[in-house]
Structures are given as structure tokens and as C-alpha cells.
Amino acid sequence: MKKTLLSAAFAVLLLAPLCAFDWGGKLNSTTKYHGNKFDSLFWYESAGAHLWFTSPIGSKLYFGTDASYEFRYDQKGDTVKHIVDINLFKLSGTFHPNQKDTFEFGAGRFSVNDATGIIFNQTSDGIYAKYSWPVCSVSLYGGTTRLLNSHDVVILRRFSDTTVKPEHASFVYVLGPSYIPLGLSLYFPSLFLNQDITLEQWGFIDYSGDNYNRFYTTLMFSGPVLNNMFYAASTTLSIVNTASFPNLSNLSKLMLAYYPAEKASIGFSGVYASGDHGAISSFRGFTSQTAVSASETADFGTEYESKLKAEISGTYTFLSRVYVGASAAVVFACPNTFSYNGFQWRIDAIWNIFHDLQLSSALYQYIGKNGGNDKLCLSFSGAFVF
């Protein structure tokens, strides 16, 4: 498969003007210490290399690709992995049928996300098309997850989220489970009082044998509240069609962002992922998204499932080179009834030493109720772009 993709890439580039060809790369490394307590931390190490190149094809089309190698070591399980992946392989174009309308398309492997950023947010293979009028735009997406590398993409399945079997853990590329994601989005900018409305429908057709088809309908409102305050509010109804009967669940999200100064921001967010309450079942997205930085237990996972989380955050940028962020959140579990589960905090710092060299660090902790879900993590990362 990799030989086919590389051959196609070179074939496309041969058609492009050589003078417009551009390429580059990135070297990155992360050292992490994580565990339940200060005296029981495990060492995690990763080091990777990316190589990318881009080229226009004529005046309307554009091609880009990004391939990577990554080494991972986790002391907790004493595991070593060597992973090769293609993160981007995309042909895209923008056309203007008239002075007011725009048509965009993309085909290949590229990042895709839904309006909430929680349900579907990952690299995917497929085709994207968008037509924009002055008053609205329509977007369509269709693809497949079968050719993705399961080392880098985690799809939430009916029986297990682990798509890499133990006997395949040493493989550099493990094919993902077979799903067909289908998406339709309607976007109405500044429909009233500068408020935007988004209506989305996503469906994920299961061809992996789990009989776990999922469908999500999202309504989102967003826009300014004041000159320097913005909001986004959404609600999602999900239907999961299992072998027995369909389950209805809900995901609701509210976000407020306030900018008191040019380089500062203060944010508040609240997310509710339903549990089993009467006719409403437990919510589950399609791809893995970390909701809380807790330790996994038998009755409490880290996904957006049976949870209510309220978070406040703040960021500030010094001298356009140093970014500092902090956040704190309270988490409630709601599998059947609401109950306090824990509190988490996080501090991030990023230093852009030069335009091609960056250092970053993060420290976060989850303090669970009665110490059941405690987790602590300290990480250091560096990246060099060439």
C-alpha cells in the first residue's frame, strides 16, 4: 500500500511545475513521566521525524503530503513501538463559478472533524466538497477508515476500543477497522444579529462486523456576545443502531471566550455527555477524545461518556514567543445519577525560541474522589522544523 501511495505522489508531482515544488521536515521528541502518585511515575519516550512536500498543479489545484516515523517506549508496559504513517496525502482545489460563489474540494488523506470537535476528529481517507453562497454553504464528506494506521487512530467500537491486537503491536502499520463516515453540513453565517448557525449530520456505517452503526445530528449557534466575547453552543442527538434496538443519547456543549487584552484570553466551557437516564442512553462518540485526565477504572473511563465537566481556562503570550496556559475543571460522573468524581488542573508553557525551534512542557493532575482515579503527568517536548 505504501509503495502505491508513494508512486502516486511522484506521478502527481511530475505533472506540476518543478519551480513551485516545496519540501521540508520536522524532528520532534517528547519525554513524559506519568502515574497515579508522585512516587509511582512511569517513563514514556517518543521521538519522530516528518517529511513533507507540496506543489501547485496549474492555477486551481494543490497537492500536499506528509509522512512520518515515530519511536515510542512506555516503561509501564515495557513496550517498544516503531510506527510509520502517512498523515497527509491530499489533492485540493478552489474554484469560483462566479463573483460571489466558491467551490472547494479535497480528495485523499487529511484531517476531518465535526462541528463539536468531539464526535469525529481525526485523519481520514475520503472526498470532501463544499459550495459557498453569500448566505450559506453546504459541505459533503464521504470516506473510509480501513486504510488508517491503528497505532495513531483510535475508533470507539462496540466491544473494545483496542484495534491493535497484542500479536500486531510490533508492526509498524496496522490497518484500522472498516467504517464508512458520511457527513453533511449546512452553515449560515450572520443569519441574525451576527449569529452563525450550523446544522450537521454524520453517519458511520460499520463494515467491521460489530453491527455498530452510529448517527449524529448537531445544531450549533455561535457568534459574538460583546466586542471581545464570543460563544458557541451546540447540542447533538445520537442514535446507535445495534443488533438489538436503537439507543438515543445526547451531547451538549457550551463555550465562552473572552479577550481582555490583545495577548490574553479567558475561557469557560461546559460539556455534558449523557448517561443512562430513562429513555436517554449513554453517549459515545466515534473517535477517541480525552475528556478528563484521569486514570481508567472499571466504572470510569476518560472518554466523553456519562460525564458532566465544567472548566475555566486562561492563556497569555509574552513577547510573541512564550505562551502560558492554565485550566481547572470539576468532573461529575452520571452513568445513572449525578455524583462528584474529581477535580483536574493543567499548566502548559510553549517557548518559540526561533521560528524553527520550539520547546514546550505540561504538568497536569487529576484528583479523584477518594483517590480512585488519581493521575499525575509531567512532560517535556521539543521540535525542530527544517
PDB file of C-alpha atoms in Angstrom, residues 2-15 21 53 57 63-65 89:
ATOM      1  CA  LYS A   2       2.801   2.405   0.905  1.00  0.00           C
ATOM      2  CA  LYS A   3       4.532   1.767  -2.456  1.00  0.00           C
ATOM      3  CA  THR A   4       1.301   2.577  -4.273  1.00  0.00           C
ATOM      4  CA  LEU A   5       0.830   5.839  -2.375  1.00  0.00           C
ATOM      5  CA  LEU A   6       4.417   6.922  -2.973  1.00  0.00           C
ATOM      6  CA  SER A   7       4.195   6.090  -6.674  1.00  0.00           C
ATOM      7  CA  ALA A   8       1.021   8.148  -6.953  1.00  0.00           C
ATOM      8  CA  ALA A   9       2.685  11.051  -5.166  1.00  0.00           C
ATOM      9  CA  PHE A  10       5.627  11.125  -7.573  1.00  0.00           C
ATOM     10  CA  ALA A  11       3.299  10.784 -10.552  1.00  0.00           C
ATOM     11  CA  VAL A  12       1.345  13.843  -9.416  1.00  0.00           C
ATOM     12  CA  LEU A  13       4.491  15.842  -8.818  1.00  0.00           C
ATOM     13  CA  LEU A  14       5.817  15.110 -12.300  1.00  0.00           C
ATOM     14  CA  LEU A  15       2.818  16.975 -13.666  1.00  0.00           C
ATOM     15  CA  PHE A  21       7.838  22.421  -5.592  1.00  0.00           C
ATOM     16  CA  PHE A  53       6.287  18.304   0.301  1.00  0.00           C
ATOM     17  CA  ILE A  57      -0.845  21.854 -10.130  1.00  0.00           C
ATOM     18  CA  PHE A  63      -1.116  18.727  -3.763  1.00  0.00           C
ATOM     19  CA  GLY A  64       0.457  18.063  -0.351  1.00  0.00           C
ATOM     20  CA  THR A  65       1.733  15.050   1.552  1.00  0.00           C
ATOM     21  CA  PHE A  89      -1.939  12.850   1.122  1.00  0.00           C
TER      22      PHE A  89
END
